[in-house]
Short mmCIF file of C-alpha atoms in Angstrom, two decimals:
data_model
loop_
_atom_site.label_atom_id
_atom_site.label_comp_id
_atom_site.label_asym_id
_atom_site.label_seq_id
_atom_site.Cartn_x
_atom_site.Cartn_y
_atom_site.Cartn_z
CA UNK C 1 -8.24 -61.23 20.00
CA UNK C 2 -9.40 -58.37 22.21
CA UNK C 3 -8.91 -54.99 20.47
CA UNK C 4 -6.10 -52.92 22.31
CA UNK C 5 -7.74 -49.75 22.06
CA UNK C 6 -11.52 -48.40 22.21
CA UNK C 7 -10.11 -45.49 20.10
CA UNK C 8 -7.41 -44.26 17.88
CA UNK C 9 -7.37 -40.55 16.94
CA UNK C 10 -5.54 -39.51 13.85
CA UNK C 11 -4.07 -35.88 14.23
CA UNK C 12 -3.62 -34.20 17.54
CA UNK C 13 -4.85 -30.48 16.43
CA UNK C 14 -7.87 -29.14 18.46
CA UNK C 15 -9.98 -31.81 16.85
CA UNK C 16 -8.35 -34.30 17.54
CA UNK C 17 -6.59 -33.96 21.33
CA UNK C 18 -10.02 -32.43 22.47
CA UNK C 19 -11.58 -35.67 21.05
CA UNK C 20 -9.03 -38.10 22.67
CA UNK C 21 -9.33 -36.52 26.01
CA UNK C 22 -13.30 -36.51 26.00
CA UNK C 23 -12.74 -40.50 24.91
CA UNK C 24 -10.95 -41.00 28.17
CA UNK C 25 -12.98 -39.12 30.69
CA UNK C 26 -15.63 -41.23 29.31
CA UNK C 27 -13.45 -44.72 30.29
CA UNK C 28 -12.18 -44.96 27.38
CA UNK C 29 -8.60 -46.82 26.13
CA UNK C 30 -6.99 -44.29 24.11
CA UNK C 31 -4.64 -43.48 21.36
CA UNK C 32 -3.57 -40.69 19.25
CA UNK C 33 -1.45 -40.72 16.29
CA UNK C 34 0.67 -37.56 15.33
CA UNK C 35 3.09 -37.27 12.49
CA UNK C 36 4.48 -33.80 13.42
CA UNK C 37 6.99 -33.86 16.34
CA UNK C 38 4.41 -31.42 18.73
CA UNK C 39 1.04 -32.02 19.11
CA UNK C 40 -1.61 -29.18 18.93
CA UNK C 41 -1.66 -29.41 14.87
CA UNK C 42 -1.56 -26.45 12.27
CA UNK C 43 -4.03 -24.45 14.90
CA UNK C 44 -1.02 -24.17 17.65
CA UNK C 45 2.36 -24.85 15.42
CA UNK C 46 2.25 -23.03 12.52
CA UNK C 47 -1.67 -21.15 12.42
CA UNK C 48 -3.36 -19.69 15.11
CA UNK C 49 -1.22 -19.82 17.78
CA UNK C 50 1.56 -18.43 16.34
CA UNK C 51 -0.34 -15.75 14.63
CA UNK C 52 -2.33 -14.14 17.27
CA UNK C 53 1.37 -13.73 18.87
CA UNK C 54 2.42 -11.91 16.41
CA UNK C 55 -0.69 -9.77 16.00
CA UNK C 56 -0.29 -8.72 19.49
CA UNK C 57 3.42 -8.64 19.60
CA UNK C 58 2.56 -5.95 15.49
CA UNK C 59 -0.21 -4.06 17.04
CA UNK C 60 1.35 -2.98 20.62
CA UNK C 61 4.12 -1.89 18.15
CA UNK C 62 1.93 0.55 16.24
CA UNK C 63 0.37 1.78 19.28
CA UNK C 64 3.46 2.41 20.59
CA UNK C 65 5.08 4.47 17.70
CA UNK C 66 1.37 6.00 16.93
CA UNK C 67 -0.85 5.85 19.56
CA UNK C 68 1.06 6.48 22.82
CA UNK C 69 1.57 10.09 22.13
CA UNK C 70 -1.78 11.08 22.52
CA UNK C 71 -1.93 9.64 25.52
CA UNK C 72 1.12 11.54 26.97
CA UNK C 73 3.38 8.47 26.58
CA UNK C 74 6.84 9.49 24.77
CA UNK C 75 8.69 6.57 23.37
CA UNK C 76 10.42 5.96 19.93
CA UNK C 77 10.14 2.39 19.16
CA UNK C 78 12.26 -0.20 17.28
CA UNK C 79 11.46 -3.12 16.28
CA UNK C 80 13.84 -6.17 16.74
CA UNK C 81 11.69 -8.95 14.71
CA UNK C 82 14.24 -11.96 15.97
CA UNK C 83 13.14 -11.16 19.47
CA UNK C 84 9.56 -10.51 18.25
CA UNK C 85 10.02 -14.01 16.67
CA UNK C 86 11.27 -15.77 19.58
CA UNK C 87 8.42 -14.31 22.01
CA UNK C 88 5.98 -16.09 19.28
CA UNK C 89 7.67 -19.29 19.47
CA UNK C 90 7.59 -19.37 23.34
CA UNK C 91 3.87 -19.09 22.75
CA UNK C 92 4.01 -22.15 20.24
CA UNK C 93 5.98 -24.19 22.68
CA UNK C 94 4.05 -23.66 26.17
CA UNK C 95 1.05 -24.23 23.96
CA UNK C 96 2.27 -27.81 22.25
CA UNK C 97 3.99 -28.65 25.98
CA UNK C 98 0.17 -28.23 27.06
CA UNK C 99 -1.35 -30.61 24.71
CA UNK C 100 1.29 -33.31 26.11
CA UNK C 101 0.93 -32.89 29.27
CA UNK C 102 -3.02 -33.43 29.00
CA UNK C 103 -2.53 -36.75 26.65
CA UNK C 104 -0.40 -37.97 29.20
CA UNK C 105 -2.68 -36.75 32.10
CA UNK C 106 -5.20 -38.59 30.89
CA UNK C 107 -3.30 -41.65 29.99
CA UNK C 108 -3.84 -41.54 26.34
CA UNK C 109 -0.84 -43.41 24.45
CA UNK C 110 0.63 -40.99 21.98
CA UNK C 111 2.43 -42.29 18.83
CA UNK C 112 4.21 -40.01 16.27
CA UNK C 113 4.73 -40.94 13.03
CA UNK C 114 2.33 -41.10 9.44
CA UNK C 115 -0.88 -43.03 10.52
CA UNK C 116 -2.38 -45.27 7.80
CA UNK C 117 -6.35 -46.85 7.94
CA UNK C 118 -5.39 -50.63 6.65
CA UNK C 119 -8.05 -51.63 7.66
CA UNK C 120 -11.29 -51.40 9.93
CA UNK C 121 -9.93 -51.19 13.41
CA UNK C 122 -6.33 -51.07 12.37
CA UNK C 123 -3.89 -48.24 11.81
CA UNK C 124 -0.79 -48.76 10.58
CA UNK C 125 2.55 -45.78 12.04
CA UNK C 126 5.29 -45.29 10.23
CA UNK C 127 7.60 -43.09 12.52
CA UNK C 128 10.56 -40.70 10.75
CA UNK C 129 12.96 -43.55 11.92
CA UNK C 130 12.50 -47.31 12.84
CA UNK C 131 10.18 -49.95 11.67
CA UNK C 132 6.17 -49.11 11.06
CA UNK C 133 3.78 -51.06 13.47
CA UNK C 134 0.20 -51.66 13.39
CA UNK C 135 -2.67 -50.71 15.74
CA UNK C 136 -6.13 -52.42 16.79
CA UNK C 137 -8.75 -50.59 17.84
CA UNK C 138 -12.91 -50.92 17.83
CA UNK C 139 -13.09 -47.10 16.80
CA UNK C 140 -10.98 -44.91 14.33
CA UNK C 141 -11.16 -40.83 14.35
CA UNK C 142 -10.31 -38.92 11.28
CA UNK C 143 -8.88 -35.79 12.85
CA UNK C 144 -6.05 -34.60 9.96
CA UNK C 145 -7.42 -31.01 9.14
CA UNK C 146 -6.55 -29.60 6.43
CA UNK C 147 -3.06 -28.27 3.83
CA UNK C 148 -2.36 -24.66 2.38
CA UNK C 149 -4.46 -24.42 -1.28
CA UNK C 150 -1.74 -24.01 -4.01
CA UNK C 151 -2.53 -21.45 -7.04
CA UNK C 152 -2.25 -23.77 -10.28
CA UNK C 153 1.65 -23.74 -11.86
CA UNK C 154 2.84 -21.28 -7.96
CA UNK C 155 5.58 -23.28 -6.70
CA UNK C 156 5.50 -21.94 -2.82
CA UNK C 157 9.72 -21.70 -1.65
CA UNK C 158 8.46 -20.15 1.69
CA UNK C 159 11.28 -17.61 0.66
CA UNK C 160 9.72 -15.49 -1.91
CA UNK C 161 6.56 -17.10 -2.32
CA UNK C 162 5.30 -18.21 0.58
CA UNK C 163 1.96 -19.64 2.94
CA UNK C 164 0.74 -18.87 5.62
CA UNK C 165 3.77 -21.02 6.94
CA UNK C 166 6.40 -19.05 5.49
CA UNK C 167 4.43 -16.07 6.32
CA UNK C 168 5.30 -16.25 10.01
CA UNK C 169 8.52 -16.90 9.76
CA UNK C 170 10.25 -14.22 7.70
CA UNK C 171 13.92 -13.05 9.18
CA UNK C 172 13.00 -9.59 7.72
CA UNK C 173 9.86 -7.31 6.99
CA UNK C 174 9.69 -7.07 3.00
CA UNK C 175 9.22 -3.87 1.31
CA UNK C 176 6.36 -4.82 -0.31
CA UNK C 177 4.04 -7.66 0.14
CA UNK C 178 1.79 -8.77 -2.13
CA UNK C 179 -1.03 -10.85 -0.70
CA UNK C 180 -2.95 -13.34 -2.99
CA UNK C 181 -6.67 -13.68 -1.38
CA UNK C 182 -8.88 -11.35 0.60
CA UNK C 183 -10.07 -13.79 3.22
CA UNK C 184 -9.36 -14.32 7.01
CA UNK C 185 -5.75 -15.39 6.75
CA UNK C 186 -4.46 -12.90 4.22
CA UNK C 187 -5.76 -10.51 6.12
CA UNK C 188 -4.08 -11.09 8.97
CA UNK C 189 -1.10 -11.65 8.07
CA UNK C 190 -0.73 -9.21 6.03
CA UNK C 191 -2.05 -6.25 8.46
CA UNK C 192 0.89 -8.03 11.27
CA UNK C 193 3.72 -7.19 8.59
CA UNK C 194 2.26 -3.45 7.51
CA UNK C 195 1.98 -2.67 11.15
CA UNK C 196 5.78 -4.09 11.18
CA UNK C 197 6.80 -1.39 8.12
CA UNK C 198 5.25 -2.94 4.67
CA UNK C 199 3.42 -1.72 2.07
CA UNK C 200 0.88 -4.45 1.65
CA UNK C 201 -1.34 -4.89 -1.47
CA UNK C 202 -4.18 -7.40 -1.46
CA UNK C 203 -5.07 -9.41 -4.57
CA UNK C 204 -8.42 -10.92 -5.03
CA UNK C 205 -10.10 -12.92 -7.16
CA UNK C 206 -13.89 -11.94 -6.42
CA UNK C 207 -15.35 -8.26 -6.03
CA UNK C 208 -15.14 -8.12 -2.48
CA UNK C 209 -13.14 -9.31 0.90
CA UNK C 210 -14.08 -11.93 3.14
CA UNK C 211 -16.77 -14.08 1.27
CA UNK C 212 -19.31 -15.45 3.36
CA UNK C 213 -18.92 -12.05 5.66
CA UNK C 214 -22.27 -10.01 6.07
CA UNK C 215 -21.57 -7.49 3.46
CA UNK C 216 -22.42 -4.59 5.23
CA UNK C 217 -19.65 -5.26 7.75
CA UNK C 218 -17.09 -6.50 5.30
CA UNK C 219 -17.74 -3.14 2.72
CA UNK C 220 -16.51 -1.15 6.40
CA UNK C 221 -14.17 -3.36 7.37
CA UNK C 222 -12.49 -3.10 4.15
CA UNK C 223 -12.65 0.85 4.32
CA UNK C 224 -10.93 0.73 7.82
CA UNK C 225 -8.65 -1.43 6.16
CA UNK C 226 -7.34 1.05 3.58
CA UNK C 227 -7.83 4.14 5.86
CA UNK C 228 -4.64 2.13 7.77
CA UNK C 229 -2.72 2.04 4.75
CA UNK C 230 -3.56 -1.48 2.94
CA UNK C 231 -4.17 -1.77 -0.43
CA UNK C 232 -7.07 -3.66 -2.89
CA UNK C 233 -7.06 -4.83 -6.39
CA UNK C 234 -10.25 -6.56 -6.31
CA UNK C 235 -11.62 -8.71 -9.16
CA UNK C 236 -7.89 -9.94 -10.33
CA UNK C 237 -6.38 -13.22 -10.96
CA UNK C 238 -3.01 -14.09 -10.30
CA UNK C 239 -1.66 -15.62 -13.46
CA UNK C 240 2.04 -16.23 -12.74
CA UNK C 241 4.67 -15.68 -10.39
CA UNK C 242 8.52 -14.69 -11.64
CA UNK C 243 11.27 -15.27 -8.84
CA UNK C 244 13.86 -14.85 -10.97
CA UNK C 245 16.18 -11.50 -9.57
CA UNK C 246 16.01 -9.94 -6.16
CA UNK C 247 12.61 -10.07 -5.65
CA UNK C 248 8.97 -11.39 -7.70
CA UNK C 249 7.24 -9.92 -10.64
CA UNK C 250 3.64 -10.89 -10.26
CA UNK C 251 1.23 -11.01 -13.34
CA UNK C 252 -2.78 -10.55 -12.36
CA UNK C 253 -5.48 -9.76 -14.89
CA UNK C 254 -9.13 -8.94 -14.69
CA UNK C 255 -11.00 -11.95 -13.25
CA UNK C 256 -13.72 -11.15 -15.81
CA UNK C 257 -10.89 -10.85 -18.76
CA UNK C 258 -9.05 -7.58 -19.53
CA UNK C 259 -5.38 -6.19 -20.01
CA UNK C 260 -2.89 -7.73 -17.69
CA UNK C 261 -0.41 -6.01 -15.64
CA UNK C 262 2.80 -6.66 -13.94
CA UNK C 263 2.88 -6.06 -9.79
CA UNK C 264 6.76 -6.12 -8.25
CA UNK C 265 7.24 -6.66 -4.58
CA UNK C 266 9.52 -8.69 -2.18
CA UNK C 267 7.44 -11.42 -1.15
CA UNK C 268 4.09 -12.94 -2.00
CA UNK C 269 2.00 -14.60 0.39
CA UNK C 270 -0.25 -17.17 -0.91
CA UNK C 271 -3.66 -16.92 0.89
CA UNK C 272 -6.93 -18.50 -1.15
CA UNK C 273 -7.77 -20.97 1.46
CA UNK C 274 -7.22 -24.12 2.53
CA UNK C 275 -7.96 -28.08 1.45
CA UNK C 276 -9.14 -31.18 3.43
CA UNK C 277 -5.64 -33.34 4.70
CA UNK C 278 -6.31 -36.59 3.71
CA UNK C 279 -3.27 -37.89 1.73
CA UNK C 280 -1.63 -40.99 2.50
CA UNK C 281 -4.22 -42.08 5.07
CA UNK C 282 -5.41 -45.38 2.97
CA UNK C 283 -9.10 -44.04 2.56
CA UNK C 284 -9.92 -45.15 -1.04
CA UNK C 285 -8.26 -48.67 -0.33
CA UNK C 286 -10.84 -48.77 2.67
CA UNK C 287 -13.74 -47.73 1.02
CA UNK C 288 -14.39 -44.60 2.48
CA UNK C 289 -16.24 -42.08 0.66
CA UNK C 290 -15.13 -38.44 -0.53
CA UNK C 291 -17.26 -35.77 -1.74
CA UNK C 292 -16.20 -34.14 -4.99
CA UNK C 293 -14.34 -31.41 -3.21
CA UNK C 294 -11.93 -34.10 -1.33
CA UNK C 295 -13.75 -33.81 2.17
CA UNK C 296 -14.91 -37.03 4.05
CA UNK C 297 -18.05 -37.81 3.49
CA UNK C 298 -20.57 -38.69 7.50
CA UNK C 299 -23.82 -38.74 8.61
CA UNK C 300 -24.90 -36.47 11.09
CA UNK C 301 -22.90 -38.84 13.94
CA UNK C 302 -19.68 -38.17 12.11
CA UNK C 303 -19.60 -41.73 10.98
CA UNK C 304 -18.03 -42.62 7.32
CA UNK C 305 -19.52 -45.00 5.40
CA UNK C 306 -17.20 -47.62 6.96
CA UNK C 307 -17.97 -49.21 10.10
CA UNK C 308 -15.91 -48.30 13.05
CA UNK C 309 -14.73 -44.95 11.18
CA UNK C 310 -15.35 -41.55 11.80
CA UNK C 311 -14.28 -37.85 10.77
CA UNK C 312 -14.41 -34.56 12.22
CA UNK C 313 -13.03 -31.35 11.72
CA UNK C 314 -11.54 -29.56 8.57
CA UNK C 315 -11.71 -33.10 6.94
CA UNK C 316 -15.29 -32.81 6.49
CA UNK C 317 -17.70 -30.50 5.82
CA UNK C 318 -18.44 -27.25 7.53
CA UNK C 319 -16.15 -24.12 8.73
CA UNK C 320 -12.35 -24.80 8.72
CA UNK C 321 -12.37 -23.52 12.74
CA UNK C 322 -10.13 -24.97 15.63
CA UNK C 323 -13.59 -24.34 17.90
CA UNK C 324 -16.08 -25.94 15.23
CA UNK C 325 -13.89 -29.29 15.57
CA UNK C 326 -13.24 -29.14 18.95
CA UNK C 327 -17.11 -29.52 19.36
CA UNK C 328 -17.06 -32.31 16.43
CA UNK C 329 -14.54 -34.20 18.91
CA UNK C 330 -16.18 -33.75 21.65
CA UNK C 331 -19.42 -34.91 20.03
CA UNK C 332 -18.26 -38.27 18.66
CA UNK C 333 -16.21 -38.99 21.64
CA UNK C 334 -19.85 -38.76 23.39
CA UNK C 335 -21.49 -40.78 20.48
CA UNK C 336 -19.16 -43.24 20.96
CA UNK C 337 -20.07 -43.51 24.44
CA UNK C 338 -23.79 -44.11 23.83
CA UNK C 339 -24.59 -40.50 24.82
CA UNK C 340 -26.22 -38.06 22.77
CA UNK C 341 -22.88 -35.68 21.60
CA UNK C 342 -24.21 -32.59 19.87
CA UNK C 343 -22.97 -29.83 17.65
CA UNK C 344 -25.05 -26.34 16.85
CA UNK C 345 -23.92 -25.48 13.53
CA UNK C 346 -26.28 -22.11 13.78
CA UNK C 347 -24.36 -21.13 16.78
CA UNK C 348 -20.70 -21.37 16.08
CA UNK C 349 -18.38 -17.97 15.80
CA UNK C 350 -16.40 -16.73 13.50
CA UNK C 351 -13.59 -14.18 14.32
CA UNK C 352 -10.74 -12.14 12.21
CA UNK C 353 -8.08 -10.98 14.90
CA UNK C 354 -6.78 -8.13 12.32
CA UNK C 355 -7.16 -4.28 14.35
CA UNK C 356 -10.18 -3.75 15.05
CA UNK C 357 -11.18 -7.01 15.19
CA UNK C 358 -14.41 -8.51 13.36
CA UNK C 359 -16.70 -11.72 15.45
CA UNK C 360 -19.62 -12.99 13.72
CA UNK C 361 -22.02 -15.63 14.79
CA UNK C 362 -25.13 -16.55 13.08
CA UNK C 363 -26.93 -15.26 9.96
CA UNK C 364 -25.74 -12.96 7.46
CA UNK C 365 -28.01 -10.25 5.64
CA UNK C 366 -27.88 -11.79 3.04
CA UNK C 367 -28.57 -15.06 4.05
CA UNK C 368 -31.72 -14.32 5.24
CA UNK C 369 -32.89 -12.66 2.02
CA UNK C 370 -31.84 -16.13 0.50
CA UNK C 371 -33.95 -18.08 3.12
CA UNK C 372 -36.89 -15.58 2.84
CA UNK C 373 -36.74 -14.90 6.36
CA UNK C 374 -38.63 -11.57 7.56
CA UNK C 375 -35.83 -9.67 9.77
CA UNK C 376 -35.26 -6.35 11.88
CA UNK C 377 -31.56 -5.01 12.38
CA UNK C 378 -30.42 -3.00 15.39
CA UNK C 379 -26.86 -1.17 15.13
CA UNK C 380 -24.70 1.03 17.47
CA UNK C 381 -21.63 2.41 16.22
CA UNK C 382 -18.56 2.17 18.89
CA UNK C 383 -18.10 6.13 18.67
CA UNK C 384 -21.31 6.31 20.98
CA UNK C 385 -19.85 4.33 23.61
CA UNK C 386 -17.99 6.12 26.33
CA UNK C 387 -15.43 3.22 26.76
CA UNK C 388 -14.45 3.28 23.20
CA UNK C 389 -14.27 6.61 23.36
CA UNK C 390 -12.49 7.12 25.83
CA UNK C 391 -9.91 4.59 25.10
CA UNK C 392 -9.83 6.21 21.27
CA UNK C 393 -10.99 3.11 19.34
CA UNK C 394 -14.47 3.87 18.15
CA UNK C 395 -13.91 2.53 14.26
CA UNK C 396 -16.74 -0.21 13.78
CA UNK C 397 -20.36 -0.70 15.21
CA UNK C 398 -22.36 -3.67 16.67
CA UNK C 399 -25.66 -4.85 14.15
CA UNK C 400 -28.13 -7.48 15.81
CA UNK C 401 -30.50 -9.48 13.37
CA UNK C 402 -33.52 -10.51 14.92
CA UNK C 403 -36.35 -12.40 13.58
CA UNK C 404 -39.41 -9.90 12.90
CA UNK C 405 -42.06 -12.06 14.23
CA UNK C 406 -40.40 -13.79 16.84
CA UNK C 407 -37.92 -11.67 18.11
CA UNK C 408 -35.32 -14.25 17.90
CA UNK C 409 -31.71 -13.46 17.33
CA UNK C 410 -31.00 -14.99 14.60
CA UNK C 411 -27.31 -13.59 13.70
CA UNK C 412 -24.62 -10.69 15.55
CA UNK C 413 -22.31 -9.03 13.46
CA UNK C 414 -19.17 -6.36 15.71
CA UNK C 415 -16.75 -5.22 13.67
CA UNK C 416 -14.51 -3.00 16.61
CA UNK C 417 -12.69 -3.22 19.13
CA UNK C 418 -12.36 -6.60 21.21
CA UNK C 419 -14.90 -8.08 19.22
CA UNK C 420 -13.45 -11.63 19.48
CA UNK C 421 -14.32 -11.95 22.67
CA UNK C 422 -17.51 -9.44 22.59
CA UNK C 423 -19.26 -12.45 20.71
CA UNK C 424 -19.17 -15.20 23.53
CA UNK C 425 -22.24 -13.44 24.97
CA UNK C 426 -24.30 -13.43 21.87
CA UNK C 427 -23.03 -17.13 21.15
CA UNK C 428 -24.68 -17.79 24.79
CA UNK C 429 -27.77 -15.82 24.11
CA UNK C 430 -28.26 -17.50 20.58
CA UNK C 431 -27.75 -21.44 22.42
CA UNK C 432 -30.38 -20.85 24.48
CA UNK C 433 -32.64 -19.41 21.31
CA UNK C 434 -32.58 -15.77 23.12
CA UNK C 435 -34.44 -12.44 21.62
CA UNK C 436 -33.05 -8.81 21.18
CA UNK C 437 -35.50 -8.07 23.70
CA UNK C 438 -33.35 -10.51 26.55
CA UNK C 439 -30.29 -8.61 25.63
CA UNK C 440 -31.52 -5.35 25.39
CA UNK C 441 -33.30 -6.10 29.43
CA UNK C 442 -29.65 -7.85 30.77
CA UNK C 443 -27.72 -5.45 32.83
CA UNK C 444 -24.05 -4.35 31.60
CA UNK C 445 -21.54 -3.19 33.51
CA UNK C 446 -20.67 0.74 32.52
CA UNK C 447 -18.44 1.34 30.81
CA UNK C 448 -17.64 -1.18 28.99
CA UNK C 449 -17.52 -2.10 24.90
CA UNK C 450 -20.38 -4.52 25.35
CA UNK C 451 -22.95 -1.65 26.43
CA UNK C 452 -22.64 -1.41 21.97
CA UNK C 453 -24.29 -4.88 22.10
CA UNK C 454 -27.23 -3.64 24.62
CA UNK C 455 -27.61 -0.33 22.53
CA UNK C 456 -27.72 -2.64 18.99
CA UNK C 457 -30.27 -4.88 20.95
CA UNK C 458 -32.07 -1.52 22.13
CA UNK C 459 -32.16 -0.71 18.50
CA UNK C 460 -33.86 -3.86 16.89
CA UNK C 461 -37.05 -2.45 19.09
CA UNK C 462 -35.90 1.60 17.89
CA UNK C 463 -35.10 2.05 21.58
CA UNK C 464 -31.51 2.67 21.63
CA UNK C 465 -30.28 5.52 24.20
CA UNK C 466 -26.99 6.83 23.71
CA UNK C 467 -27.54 7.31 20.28
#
């Protein structure tokens, strides 16, 4: 019987759509498989997407009521968070509207309902309503990201103790919000509701914020944090969670052992990370393998064990990015094709959209030290740079590594303003395996933020100008 479909894509998230519609440029028959009623996964529903509106909607706020003075701009803002709210969702909703009308522009059959691996070449969807029906295909894609990490005995109500979820959805800024877990998402979140009017606490587990963050950057970035009014209790544990009364008495003790205290706020926001999705997808009763941290095991084509199957994304291993699997579906939809599909995992960005904003591509510090790699660093601080100046956000600086033989840049660290986008051009430089010496020669237009990436590359050779 001939299969009825070169491809089936489980999960429509960046992953997974971008995947599909690379499939079907390349000729491809095509089907995707989503068991959420919008397409466009955590990333556009109920993550990024979503987020970033708020951010934007929480920081034109505070400017407003603190900034616009200065400027000569009188207003006395108010905030009306079920408008706020509703301007997010409009974001969600163009956004998910997008990813349909692609799928359907490129004739890619979309099914929604739980999608099940029965076998090679067959998945098995079970819609909310009707009967469950099965699928042939010569190629499966493993596109299912990844779930909200629970704390051990934390029920989540995404009332009083909620995710990231719950976190963008609450009819009413809390008092006091205690946030469990210094990483990306925590601190996010919790900087969009202390800009909205909360006191916001951060609880975490190791010694510092954002693991896996050059150090440097993340010991200023923390500083800035606190300078705008967030709180730290690094080195605790949350231990238990009472939601009994009005609001939630929080128990944390010393990581390392010690004296434990009671913390009392309104809501808690669980933030320690997230976990590979793969529940209820059939992959043990296929034979695919899992490494011991519940991520799919593939080669270096994205292939499983299992012929015909194939993962990408937060499923398996590497950053839990929307862009990083975007690439991965890109890549196997090439593979797939019989071309030669690609990703650069030196090269891929990181950002944190909290105010200012921290991009990072690259090496860290302190990964070099690990790796024994011989390195000179360049850094500009944003208060020499007319634009930021000018436009009274010079808080953060721009530090270049670059390899002390070779010149090579081999990581770019901006913590400041509009450093999110800042970082495409050292991503660029970096692809094509550039030196500090080819960004410190490029021309940039004056004035602008990114002269503080010229000056930093200035600075690997002790050449900077304006400072």
């Amino acid at each position: 019987m001939a299969d009825a479909y070169d491809l089936i894509v489980i999960g429509t998230g960046p992953g997974g759509y971008v995947c599909a519609i690379r499939a079907a440029q390349l000729g491809m028959k095509v089907a995707v498989v989503e068991k959420r009623a919008a397409h466009g996964g955590t990333c556009l529903n109920v993550g990024c997407i979503p987020s970033k509106a708020l951010l934007h909607a929480s920081e034109l706020y505070e400017e407003a009521g603190h900034g616009f003075e200065a400027m000569g701009i009188k207003v006395a803002p108010s905030l009306d968070l079920k408008v706020m709210q509703a301007f997010k969702k409009e974001g969600v909703d163009g956004n998910t509207a997008g990813v349909e009308f692609l799928l359907k522009k490129n004739k890619i059959d979309a099914y929604h309902g739980t999608g099940k691996i029965t076998a090679p070449g067959k998945v098995e969807v079970t819609p909310d309503k009707g009967k469950a029906e099965t699928l042939e295909t010569k190629n499966i894609v493993i596109a299912t990201g990844s779930d909200v990490a629970q704390l051990p005995g934390i029920e989540i109500d995404e009332k009083k103790v909620v995710s990231s979820t719950g976190a963008l959805e609450l009819s009413s800024v809390p008092k006091k919000l205690l946030v469990v877990g210094a990483g990306i998402i925590g601190l996010e979140l919790g900087s969009v509701w202390r800009r909205l009017g909360a006191e916001v606490q951060v609880v975490e587990f190791l010694d510092r914020i954002t693991p896996g963050m050059d150090a440097d950057v993340a010991k200023n970035f923390m500083r800035i944090l606190k300078k705008q009014g967030m709180t730290f209790k690094l080195g605790h544990k949350v231990t238990g969670i009472d939601t009994k009364g009005k609001g939630c008495k929080v128990a944390i003790e010393p990581a390392k052992g010690g004296d434990a205290q009671t913390i009392e706020c309104d809501v808690v926001l669980v933030a320690i990370g997230r976990v590979p999705f793969t529940g209820g997808l059939g992959l043990e009763d296929v034979g695919v393998k899992m490494d011991d941290r519940g991520r799919v095991e593939t080669d270096a084509y994205f292939k499983t064990n299992v012929d015909g199957i194939y993962a990408i994304g937060d499923v398996i291993d590497g950053p839990m990015l929307a862009h990083k699997a975007e690439d991965e579906g890109v890549a196997v939809a090439e593979i797939l094709a019989g071309q030669a599909g690609h990703v650069n995992y030196d090269v891929i960005p990181g950002v944190v959209y909290t105010y200012p904003e921290v991009a990072e591509v690259g090496k860290t510090e302190e990964t070099l030290k690990e790796e024994g790699i011989d390195y000179v660093v360049g850094k500009f601080p944003f208060t020499a740079n007319g634009r930021a100046k000018v436009n009274r956000t010079t808080e953060g600086f721009v530090k270049i590594l670059a390899d002390a033989k070779t010149d090579k840049v081999l990581g770019v660290h901006i913590l400041g303003p509009d450093a999110g986008n800042m970082i495409a051009e050292a991503a660029v430089l970096m692809e094509f395996s550039g030196s500090a010496e080819d960004l410190a020669r490029t021309c940039h237009a004056h004035p602008t933020l990114t002269e503080a990436i010229k000056e930093a590359a200035l600075a690997v050779g002790k050449r900077a100008l304006h400072m």
